Coordinates of C-alpha atoms in Angstrom, one line a residue:
Chain Y
M1 CA 91.3 104.1 152.0
T2 CA 93.3 106.6 154.5
T3 CA 93.7 109.8 152.6
L4 CA 97.5 111.9 152.5
S5 CA 96.0 114.5 150.3
P6 CA 94.7 117.2 150.9
N7 CA 91.7 117.7 148.6
A8 CA 90.0 114.1 147.3
A9 CA 91.6 113.6 144.0
P10 CA 88.7 116.5 141.0
E11 CA 88.6 113.2 138.9
R12 CA 87.9 109.7 139.4
S13 CA 84.2 109.4 137.9
P14 CA 83.4 105.4 138.2
R15 CA 83.8 104.6 135.2
T16 CA 81.6 102.1 133.3
A17 CA 82.3 98.5 134.2
P18 CA 84.2 96.8 130.6
G19 CA 83.2 93.3 132.2
P20 CA 82.0 90.8 133.9
T21 CA 85.2 90.9 136.6
D22 CA 84.9 94.2 137.2
T23 CA 82.3 94.3 140.1
P24 CA 82.0 97.3 142.4
E25 CA 82.8 95.0 145.2
D26 CA 86.5 93.2 144.3
P27 CA 88.9 95.6 146.1
P28 CA 91.8 96.7 143.5
V29 CA 94.0 95.9 143.8
L30 CA 96.3 98.8 143.2
A31 CA 94.5 102.3 143.9
V32 CA 96.8 105.2 143.4
H33 CA 95.7 108.4 144.6
D34 CA 97.4 112.2 143.9
V35 CA 100.9 111.0 143.5
R36 CA 103.4 113.5 143.4
I37 CA 107.1 113.0 143.1
S38 CA 109.6 115.1 143.8
D39 CA 113.7 115.7 142.9
G40 CA 115.5 116.1 146.2
V41 CA 118.2 117.7 144.3
T42 CA 116.5 120.1 142.6
D43 CA 113.4 120.1 145.1
R44 CA 110.8 120.2 142.2
E45 CA 108.6 118.8 141.8
I46 CA 108.3 116.1 138.4
V47 CA 105.1 114.4 138.8
H48 CA 102.2 116.8 139.8
G49 CA 99.1 114.8 141.0
V50 CA 98.1 110.9 139.3
S51 CA 95.0 108.3 140.0
F52 CA 93.9 105.8 138.5
T53 CA 91.7 102.8 140.1
L54 CA 93.1 98.9 139.7
T55 CA 90.6 96.4 139.8
P56 CA 91.2 93.1 139.0
G57 CA 91.2 91.2 135.7
K58 CA 91.0 95.5 134.8
A59 CA 93.5 97.3 132.8
V60 CA 94.9 101.0 132.9
G61 CA 97.0 102.9 130.5
I62 CA 99.0 105.4 130.6
V63 CA 100.1 107.4 127.7
G64 CA 103.0 109.8 127.1
E65 CA 106.4 110.7 125.9
S66 CA 109.5 110.4 127.7
G67 CA 109.9 112.8 130.2
S68 CA 105.6 112.8 131.0
G69 CA 106.7 110.7 134.0
K70 CA 104.6 107.7 133.1
T71 CA 108.1 105.2 134.1
L72 CA 108.4 107.7 137.3
T73 CA 104.9 106.8 138.3
C74 CA 105.3 103.3 137.1
R75 CA 108.9 102.7 139.4
A76 CA 106.7 104.5 142.3
V77 CA 104.4 102.1 142.8
L78 CA 106.6 100.0 142.8
G79 CA 109.1 101.6 145.0
I80 CA 111.5 101.7 142.9
L81 CA 112.4 105.7 142.5
P82 CA 115.5 106.5 141.2
P83 CA 117.9 108.0 144.4
H84 CA 116.9 111.0 145.2
F85 CA 113.3 110.6 143.8
E86 CA 111.0 110.7 146.4
V87 CA 106.7 110.6 146.2
T88 CA 105.9 113.8 148.6
A89 CA 102.1 113.6 148.6
G90 CA 99.5 111.2 148.0
S91 CA 99.4 107.3 148.4
V92 CA 99.6 104.4 146.2
E93 CA 97.8 101.2 148.2
I94 CA 98.6 97.8 147.1
T95 CA 95.1 95.4 147.8
G96 CA 94.4 97.8 149.9
T97 CA 98.0 98.4 151.9
D98 CA 99.2 101.6 152.4
I99 CA 102.9 101.2 150.7
T100 CA 104.7 103.7 153.2
T101 CA 104.0 101.3 155.7
L102 CA 105.8 98.2 153.9
T103 CA 109.0 97.1 154.9
P104 CA 111.4 96.1 152.7
A105 CA 110.5 92.4 153.9
Q106 CA 107.3 92.7 153.7
W107 CA 108.2 94.8 150.1
T108 CA 110.1 91.3 148.9
A109 CA 107.2 89.5 149.9
L110 CA 105.1 91.6 147.5
R111 CA 106.7 91.3 144.5
G112 CA 106.2 89.0 142.6
T113 CA 103.0 87.3 144.2
T114 CA 101.0 90.6 143.8
I115 CA 102.5 92.6 141.7
S116 CA 105.0 92.5 139.6
A117 CA 106.8 94.4 136.0
V118 CA 108.4 94.4 133.0
F119 CA 110.2 97.0 131.3
Q120 CA 110.9 98.5 127.8
D121 CA 114.8 95.9 127.4
P122 CA 114.6 92.5 128.4
A123 CA 118.2 92.0 128.5
S124 CA 118.9 93.6 130.5
Y125 CA 117.0 92.0 133.3
L126 CA 118.4 88.8 132.8
N127 CA 121.9 87.5 133.9
P128 CA 123.3 86.9 130.6
S129 CA 125.4 84.1 131.8
V130 CA 122.3 81.9 133.9
K131 CA 120.1 79.6 131.3
V132 CA 116.8 82.1 131.1
G133 CA 115.0 78.3 132.6
A134 CA 116.5 79.0 135.7
Q135 CA 116.5 82.1 135.8
I136 CA 112.3 80.8 136.0
A137 CA 112.9 78.4 138.5
E138 CA 114.8 80.7 140.5
V139 CA 111.5 82.8 141.3
L140 CA 109.5 79.6 141.9
R141 CA 112.1 78.2 144.2
V142 CA 111.7 81.8 146.2
K143 CA 108.5 82.6 145.8
K144 CA 106.5 79.9 145.2
G145 CA 108.7 77.5 147.8
L146 CA 108.8 74.8 145.0
K147 CA 111.6 71.7 145.1
R148 CA 114.1 72.2 142.4
R149 CA 112.1 69.2 140.3
E150 CA 108.7 70.8 140.2
A151 CA 110.5 74.8 139.5
R152 CA 112.1 73.2 136.9
H153 CA 108.8 71.3 136.0
R154 CA 106.9 74.4 136.0
A155 CA 109.6 76.9 134.0
V156 CA 109.0 74.7 131.7
A157 CA 105.0 75.4 131.1
L158 CA 105.2 78.4 131.9
L159 CA 107.7 79.2 128.6
R160 CA 104.9 77.0 126.6
A161 CA 101.7 79.8 128.1
V162 CA 103.8 82.1 126.5
H163 CA 103.9 80.6 123.5
L164 CA 107.6 79.6 122.7
R165 CA 107.8 77.6 120.3
D166 CA 110.4 74.5 121.5
P167 CA 109.9 75.5 125.7
E168 CA 112.0 72.5 126.5
L169 CA 114.6 73.5 124.2
V170 CA 114.3 77.3 125.2
Y171 CA 115.0 76.4 128.9
G172 CA 118.3 75.2 129.1
Q173 CA 118.9 78.4 126.9
Y174 CA 121.4 81.9 127.6
P175 CA 120.1 85.8 127.5
Y176 CA 122.3 86.0 124.3
E177 CA 120.7 82.5 122.0
L178 CA 117.2 84.1 122.1
S179 CA 115.8 87.5 120.1
G180 CA 113.8 90.7 121.6
G181 CA 110.5 89.5 121.5
M182 CA 111.7 86.1 123.0
L183 CA 113.1 87.4 125.4
Q184 CA 110.3 89.6 127.0
R185 CA 108.1 86.4 126.9
V186 CA 110.6 85.5 129.0
L187 CA 110.6 88.4 131.0
I188 CA 106.3 88.2 131.2
A189 CA 106.6 84.1 132.2
A190 CA 109.1 85.2 135.0
A191 CA 106.9 88.5 135.8
V192 CA 104.0 86.0 136.0
A193 CA 105.6 82.9 137.7
A194 CA 104.3 83.8 141.4
E195 CA 101.0 84.6 140.0
P196 CA 100.7 88.1 140.5
R197 CA 97.4 90.4 140.4
A198 CA 98.9 93.2 138.7
L199 CA 101.3 93.4 135.9
I200 CA 102.9 96.5 135.3
A201 CA 103.5 96.9 131.3
D202 CA 106.5 99.8 130.6
E203 CA 107.0 100.5 127.3
A204 CA 107.2 97.2 127.0
T205 CA 106.9 96.5 123.5
T206 CA 108.7 99.5 122.1
A207 CA 111.5 97.8 121.3
L208 CA 109.9 95.5 119.0
D209 CA 108.9 94.8 115.7
V210 CA 104.9 95.4 114.8
T211 CA 104.0 92.1 114.2
V212 CA 106.5 90.8 117.3
Q213 CA 105.1 93.6 119.3
A214 CA 100.9 92.2 118.4
E215 CA 102.1 89.0 119.6
I216 CA 103.5 90.6 123.1
L217 CA 99.9 92.2 123.4
D218 CA 97.8 89.8 122.0
L219 CA 99.8 87.4 125.5
L220 CA 98.6 90.5 127.9
A221 CA 95.1 90.3 126.5
E222 CA 95.1 86.5 127.2
L223 CA 96.4 86.9 130.4
R224 CA 94.2 88.9 131.9
E225 CA 91.4 86.9 129.8
E226 CA 92.1 83.6 131.8
S227 CA 94.1 84.6 134.9
G228 CA 92.0 88.3 135.4
L229 CA 95.3 89.4 135.7
A230 CA 95.7 93.2 135.8
L231 CA 97.6 95.2 133.9
V232 CA 99.1 98.5 133.9
V233 CA 99.8 99.9 129.9
V234 CA 102.8 102.5 129.7
S235 CA 103.1 103.6 126.3
H236 CA 104.1 106.6 124.2
D237 CA 101.7 105.0 121.4
L238 CA 98.6 105.3 122.3
A239 CA 97.5 102.9 119.2
V240 CA 99.4 100.0 121.6
V241 CA 97.2 101.4 125.2
A242 CA 93.7 101.6 122.9
Q243 CA 94.3 98.0 122.1
L244 CA 95.0 96.7 125.4
C245 CA 92.8 99.3 127.8
D246 CA 89.9 100.1 129.0
E247 CA 90.9 103.8 130.7
V248 CA 93.7 105.7 129.4
L249 CA 95.2 108.6 131.1
V250 CA 97.4 111.0 129.7
M251 CA 100.6 113.2 130.9
R252 CA 101.9 115.4 129.8
Q253 CA 105.4 117.2 131.9
G254 CA 104.5 115.5 134.5
E255 CA 100.3 116.4 134.7
V256 CA 98.1 114.1 133.6
V257 CA 95.7 116.4 130.8
E258 CA 93.2 113.0 130.2
H259 CA 91.4 110.7 131.8
G260 CA 88.7 108.6 130.4
P261 CA 87.2 105.9 129.5
T262 CA 89.6 104.5 126.0
H263 CA 86.4 104.8 123.5
A264 CA 85.6 108.5 124.7
V265 CA 89.2 109.5 124.9
L266 CA 89.7 108.6 121.4
H267 CA 86.2 109.8 119.8
D268 CA 85.9 112.7 122.3
P269 CA 89.6 114.0 123.2
R270 CA 89.0 116.6 125.5
H271 CA 93.0 118.6 125.4
A272 CA 94.7 119.9 122.3
Y273 CA 98.0 117.0 123.1
T274 CA 95.9 113.9 123.1
R275 CA 94.2 115.6 119.6
L276 CA 97.3 115.9 118.4
L277 CA 98.1 111.6 120.0
V278 CA 94.8 110.7 118.0
A279 CA 95.6 113.1 114.7
E280 CA 98.9 111.4 114.2
H281 CA 97.4 108.2 113.8
E282 CA 94.2 109.2 111.9
Q283 CA 96.7 111.2 109.1
Y284 CA 99.3 109.3 109.1
G285 CA 98.9 105.9 110.1
P286 CA 97.2 103.0 108.3
D287 CA 93.5 103.8 110.2
K288 CA 92.4 105.8 107.4
F289 CA 93.0 103.2 104.5
L290 CA 90.8 100.3 107.2
D291 CA 87.5 99.6 106.5
P292 CA 85.3 101.6 108.6
E293 CA 83.1 98.9 108.8
E294 CA 85.1 97.2 111.1
A295 CA 85.3 98.9 113.8
S296 CA 83.3 98.4 116.2
Chain Q
M1 CA 118.1 124.9 93.3
T2 CA 116.7 121.5 93.1
T3 CA 116.4 119.7 90.2
A4 CA 112.9 119.4 90.2
A5 CA 111.3 121.3 86.4
P6 CA 108.8 124.1 87.1
G7 CA 105.9 123.1 87.4
A8 CA 104.5 119.8 89.6
V9 CA 106.3 116.6 87.8
G10 CA 104.5 114.0 88.9
P11 CA 105.6 110.4 88.4
L12 CA 103.7 109.5 85.3
A13 CA 105.4 113.2 83.9
S14 CA 109.1 111.9 84.7
P15 CA 111.3 110.4 82.0
R16 CA 113.5 107.9 84.2
P17 CA 113.3 107.1 88.0
A18 CA 115.5 108.3 89.9
L19 CA 115.9 104.5 91.7
E20 CA 115.9 101.9 89.0
V21 CA 116.4 98.7 91.4
T22 CA 116.2 95.6 89.3
D23 CA 116.5 91.6 90.2
L24 CA 119.1 92.4 93.1
D25 CA 120.8 90.1 94.6
V26 CA 123.1 90.4 97.7
Y27 CA 125.2 87.9 99.5
Y28 CA 127.3 88.3 102.7
G29 CA 129.7 86.2 102.9
R30 CA 131.3 83.7 101.6
G31 CA 131.5 79.9 100.4
R32 CA 130.6 78.2 103.0
G33 CA 128.8 80.8 105.0
R34 CA 127.6 82.3 102.4
R35 CA 124.5 83.9 103.6
Q36 CA 121.8 85.2 100.4
A37 CA 120.2 88.7 102.5
L38 CA 118.2 90.3 98.8
S39 CA 116.9 88.5 96.6
G40 CA 115.5 89.3 92.9
V41 CA 114.2 93.0 94.8
S42 CA 112.8 95.2 91.7
L43 CA 112.6 98.2 92.8
S44 CA 112.2 102.3 91.7
V45 CA 111.4 105.3 92.8
A46 CA 110.1 108.5 90.4
P47 CA 110.8 111.8 90.9
G48 CA 108.1 113.4 93.2
E49 CA 107.6 109.8 94.8
T50 CA 107.7 109.0 98.1
V51 CA 107.8 104.7 98.4
G52 CA 107.6 103.8 101.6
L53 CA 110.1 100.4 102.1
I54 CA 108.7 98.1 104.9
G55 CA 110.2 95.9 106.5
E56 CA 111.0 93.9 110.4
T57 CA 114.8 93.1 111.3
G58 CA 116.6 91.5 109.3
S59 CA 114.6 91.8 106.0
G60 CA 116.9 93.7 104.3
K61 CA 116.1 96.6 104.0
S62 CA 118.5 98.4 105.2
T63 CA 121.3 96.5 102.6
L64 CA 118.8 97.5 99.8
A65 CA 119.3 101.0 101.4
R66 CA 123.4 100.4 101.2
T67 CA 123.1 98.8 98.1
V68 CA 121.7 101.6 96.7
L69 CA 124.6 104.3 98.1
G70 CA 127.4 101.4 97.0
L71 CA 128.4 100.3 100.7
V72 CA 126.7 96.9 99.3
R73 CA 128.3 95.8 96.4
A74 CA 125.2 93.8 94.1
G75 CA 125.5 90.0 93.8
A76 CA 123.0 90.3 90.7
G77 CA 121.1 92.3 89.8
S78 CA 121.5 96.1 88.6
V79 CA 120.9 99.6 90.2
R80 CA 120.0 102.7 88.6
V81 CA 120.4 106.3 90.7
A82 CA 119.4 109.2 88.9
G83 CA 119.3 106.9 85.1
E84 CA 123.3 106.0 86.0
D85 CA 123.9 102.7 86.0
V86 CA 126.2 102.7 89.3
T87 CA 126.2 98.4 89.8
G88 CA 130.0 98.2 88.8
H89 CA 131.3 101.8 90.3
G90 CA 134.2 102.0 92.2
G91 CA 135.4 103.6 95.1
R92 CA 136.3 106.4 92.9
R93 CA 133.3 106.6 90.7
W94 CA 130.6 106.7 94.2
R95 CA 133.1 109.3 95.7
A96 CA 132.0 111.8 92.7
L97 CA 128.8 111.2 92.8
R98 CA 128.4 111.4 96.5
R99 CA 130.1 114.8 95.5
R100 CA 127.2 115.8 93.5
G101 CA 125.0 115.0 96.5
V102 CA 122.3 113.4 93.7
V103 CA 121.8 111.1 96.6
Q104 CA 121.2 111.6 100.0
Y105 CA 120.6 109.7 103.0
V106 CA 118.8 110.5 106.8
F107 CA 119.6 107.9 109.7
Q108 CA 117.2 107.5 111.9
D109 CA 119.4 109.3 114.8
P110 CA 120.4 112.4 113.6
L111 CA 123.6 113.1 115.9
R112 CA 124.9 109.9 113.4
S113 CA 124.3 111.9 110.7
L114 CA 125.7 115.6 111.7
D115 CA 129.1 116.2 113.4
P116 CA 128.4 116.9 116.5
D117 CA 131.3 119.3 117.0
L118 CA 130.3 121.2 113.8
T119 CA 127.9 124.7 114.1
I120 CA 124.7 123.7 112.2
E121 CA 125.8 126.1 109.8
D122 CA 128.8 124.3 109.0
S123 CA 126.9 121.5 108.7
L124 CA 124.5 122.3 106.9
T125 CA 127.3 124.1 104.3
E126 CA 130.3 121.6 103.9
P127 CA 128.2 119.8 101.3
L128 CA 128.0 122.8 99.3
L129 CA 131.7 124.0 100.3
I130 CA 133.0 120.7 98.7
Q131 CA 131.6 121.6 95.7
G132 CA 132.9 125.1 95.7
T133 CA 130.0 126.9 96.1
G134 CA 131.2 130.3 97.8
R135 CA 130.3 131.1 101.5
A136 CA 128.2 133.5 101.5
E137 CA 126.0 131.3 98.7
A138 CA 126.1 128.3 101.1
S139 CA 125.0 130.2 104.1
A140 CA 122.3 132.2 102.1
R141 CA 120.9 128.9 101.2
A142 CA 121.4 126.4 104.5
R143 CA 119.4 129.5 105.5
A144 CA 116.6 129.1 103.2
L145 CA 117.0 125.2 103.7
L146 CA 116.2 126.1 107.3
D147 CA 113.3 128.1 107.0
R148 CA 112.2 124.8 104.6
V149 CA 111.7 122.8 107.6
R150 CA 110.7 125.5 109.9
L151 CA 113.6 126.1 112.3
S152 CA 114.5 129.2 113.3
E153 CA 118.4 130.5 112.2
D154 CA 119.4 132.0 115.3
L155 CA 120.5 127.5 115.6
L156 CA 122.9 128.3 113.2
E157 CA 125.9 129.1 115.6
R158 CA 124.9 126.1 117.7
L159 CA 125.7 122.4 118.0
P160 CA 124.3 119.6 117.4
G161 CA 124.2 118.8 121.1
E162 CA 121.9 121.6 121.8
L163 CA 119.4 121.3 120.0
S164 CA 116.4 118.5 120.5
G165 CA 116.1 115.6 118.7
G166 CA 113.5 116.8 116.7
Q167 CA 115.4 119.8 116.0
R168 CA 118.7 118.3 115.4
Q169 CA 116.4 116.0 112.8
R170 CA 115.1 118.7 110.8
V171 CA 118.4 119.7 110.7
A172 CA 119.5 116.4 108.9
V173 CA 116.5 116.7 106.6
A174 CA 117.8 120.4 105.7
R175 CA 121.1 119.2 104.7
A176 CA 120.2 116.1 102.5
L177 CA 118.4 118.7 100.4
I178 CA 121.2 121.7 100.2
T179 CA 122.6 119.5 96.8
G180 CA 119.8 119.5 96.0
P181 CA 119.8 115.8 95.3
E182 CA 116.9 114.0 93.2
L183 CA 117.3 110.8 95.7
I184 CA 116.6 110.7 99.3
I185 CA 116.4 108.3 101.4
L186 CA 115.2 107.6 104.8
D187 CA 115.9 105.2 107.4
E188 CA 113.5 105.2 110.4
P189 CA 113.6 108.9 110.0
V190 CA 111.4 109.5 112.3
S191 CA 111.1 105.9 115.0
A192 CA 113.5 108.4 117.4
L193 CA 110.3 111.1 117.8
D194 CA 107.3 112.1 120.1
S195 CA 104.2 112.4 118.7
A196 CA 105.1 116.3 117.6
N197 CA 108.1 116.2 115.9
R198 CA 107.0 112.9 113.7
V199 CA 104.3 114.7 112.7
Q200 CA 106.6 117.7 111.5
I201 CA 108.9 115.5 110.1
L202 CA 106.2 114.1 108.0
E203 CA 104.9 116.9 106.8
I204 CA 108.2 118.7 105.5
L205 CA 108.5 115.6 103.8
K206 CA 105.3 115.6 101.7
E207 CA 106.0 119.0 101.2
L208 CA 109.9 117.9 99.7
R209 CA 107.4 115.4 97.4
A210 CA 105.4 118.7 95.4
G211 CA 109.2 119.9 95.1
G212 CA 110.2 116.3 93.2
V213 CA 112.5 114.7 95.3
A214 CA 112.2 111.3 95.2
L215 CA 111.8 109.6 98.2
L216 CA 112.4 106.2 99.5
L217 CA 111.0 106.2 103.0
I218 CA 112.6 103.1 105.2
S219 CA 110.9 101.6 108.5
H220 CA 110.1 98.6 110.5
D221 CA 106.8 100.3 110.9
L222 CA 103.9 101.1 108.0
G223 CA 102.2 102.9 110.5
S224 CA 104.6 106.1 110.2
V225 CA 104.7 105.4 107.0
A226 CA 101.2 104.6 105.3
G227 CA 100.2 108.2 106.2
T228 CA 102.9 109.6 103.7
A229 CA 104.7 107.1 101.0
D230 CA 102.6 107.0 97.8
R231 CA 103.5 103.5 97.3
V232 CA 104.2 101.1 99.8
A233 CA 106.5 97.7 99.3
V234 CA 107.2 95.3 101.6
L235 CA 110.1 93.3 102.3
Y236 CA 109.8 89.8 103.8
R237 CA 113.4 87.6 104.2
G238 CA 115.3 89.3 101.0
E239 CA 112.3 89.3 98.9
L240 CA 109.8 92.4 98.3
V241 CA 107.1 89.9 98.9
E242 CA 103.8 93.0 97.7
T243 CA 104.2 96.7 96.2
G244 CA 101.1 98.8 95.4
T245 CA 99.7 102.1 96.6
A246 CA 99.3 102.9 100.3
R247 CA 95.4 102.3 100.2
Q248 CA 95.7 99.0 98.2
V249 CA 98.4 97.6 100.0
V250 CA 97.1 98.4 103.8
G251 CA 93.0 97.8 102.6
D252 CA 93.7 94.3 100.7
P253 CA 97.0 92.9 101.6
Q254 CA 97.7 89.4 99.5
H255 CA 100.5 88.0 100.6
P256 CA 100.6 85.9 104.5
Y257 CA 103.0 88.4 106.1
T258 CA 101.4 91.9 105.1
R259 CA 98.6 90.6 106.1
L260 CA 99.8 89.9 109.2
L261 CA 101.4 92.8 109.4
V262 CA 98.4 95.0 108.2
G263 CA 97.0 93.0 111.3
S264 CA 99.2 94.0 113.9
A265 CA 99.9 97.9 113.4
P266 CA 97.8 99.2 116.6
T267 CA 95.4 101.7 115.1
L268 CA 92.8 103.5 117.2
R269 CA 90.2 101.4 116.9
G270 CA 92.3 98.6 118.3
A271 CA 93.9 95.1 116.6
S272 CA 92.5 95.5 112.9
A273 CA 92.3 92.2 112.7
D274 CA 91.1 90.0 115.2
R275 CA 94.1 87.7 117.5
A276 CA 92.7 84.0 116.7
E277 CA 93.8 85.2 112.6
R278 CA 96.8 87.1 113.7
E279 CA 97.5 83.0 115.3
A280 CA 96.3 81.7 111.9
L281 CA 98.3 83.5 109.9
R282 CA 101.4 83.6 111.5
A283 CA 101.9 79.6 111.9
L284 CA 101.4 80.0 108.7
L285 CA 104.1 81.7 107.9
H286 CA 106.2 79.6 109.9
T287 CA 105.7 76.4 108.2

């Protein structure tokens, strides 16, 4: 691994292996090493060093409020930083390739097939005047080289896999005909169409009702179990991340204030901000009414 | 300043509820396009009580709030606010009621309840000036309320746009309090706020309860209400499917929708119901 940063990240302690998929021999799908991001206009550093490693089938969560730098970190990983933001130090490697070496054509080849993403507002990532099925089929034709008929067939199968109740019907519907939860399923179907190895879900359930949020989180957990899809789950809600992830990073004002295995962060939070997040749930959330026996 | 009697006013001690909704039906549209938004809803909130109204998008929770505020007409049933039957009230009587400030409303987005061109002081004192209170007294009350919502007096001269989201929401709560209301309806008051500000608003709401104000706390999120509300009412497809203490509803939910709702709320222990259980409940609700 080529290190661009002068000093190795202080806390990259190895995590306890969460499952059989996380064997040490697996090369990381994504290795983020001390990434720093600056705003080129004001010349201010916005993200002050983020490091994490995503091995196949693993789920890493990033928690923080708006402005904490969690979305910028994701966008840096995907090579889609907004204009005049740039990675000023550190490195991002996707399946061992440093992304700074990628040409635009290589990026295009990588996105969707190796790393993919879904965001908060699914409607804005779909063309409003094209039927949703055709938009998934397009991904399959471009990324997988499928013929028209095969692509259609596979798109319907994907819509079924994300548990849309009537996939044939949904295939022929326009985005405005679907609810927010259904649109997010369509987006997830499109994102996993080319069988990526990692999916970044950035506030993907934030705008949804709680029961629909649970449906989407269940779907992500299922994709992870069944296809070994690695996840980066970004949320302002610690509990959302706790539900899906083995490892959590807590970000505040561009800084990673806490990083560790989920159970350690939840049960023994070190930083005052993490303690606040945990306390909020314990005091005001439904947690205190639930049977403690249920805790594993 | 508030209408609360001296000493604590517990739900049991109260002679009449601050809000009493009985067998409420509400319809939108007419003729063939008529759709029922609420069906047979009965709900009461006692002085000093906080009731959490939980429901998802389209469940009718905002319709209920709008009916209580006189913005939507009841199709059947009755609504009593502070003992007064408002069901048949026309515009004139509603305006009189609003001027008295007996019932107040706080939106999710405080920018919607605060005039962007008025200073915080003007926003806070306006309801009192309309009632005929003198400027000096109104101003003194504004200062006292800012203190109660833990904001500095320095903010009085600022415009809403110069405040953070959390500060604005606290100003909106202070403004709702200034007329000494018996009932405050808060629609998703903390949904747009980050953790620190959520905690602060929820703390303030707890203190209000001790002061005898009745609160109807509306949210899609059981998690942001369960720890604050004395009682929780679950609205599903226009009907109240379950009402009880937060402990009963969260700890021992009866209706399948409530079970799904509780099982879906992310907690720090991971999901409280497993995936298979949620899947079974979804199937049950969709048949």
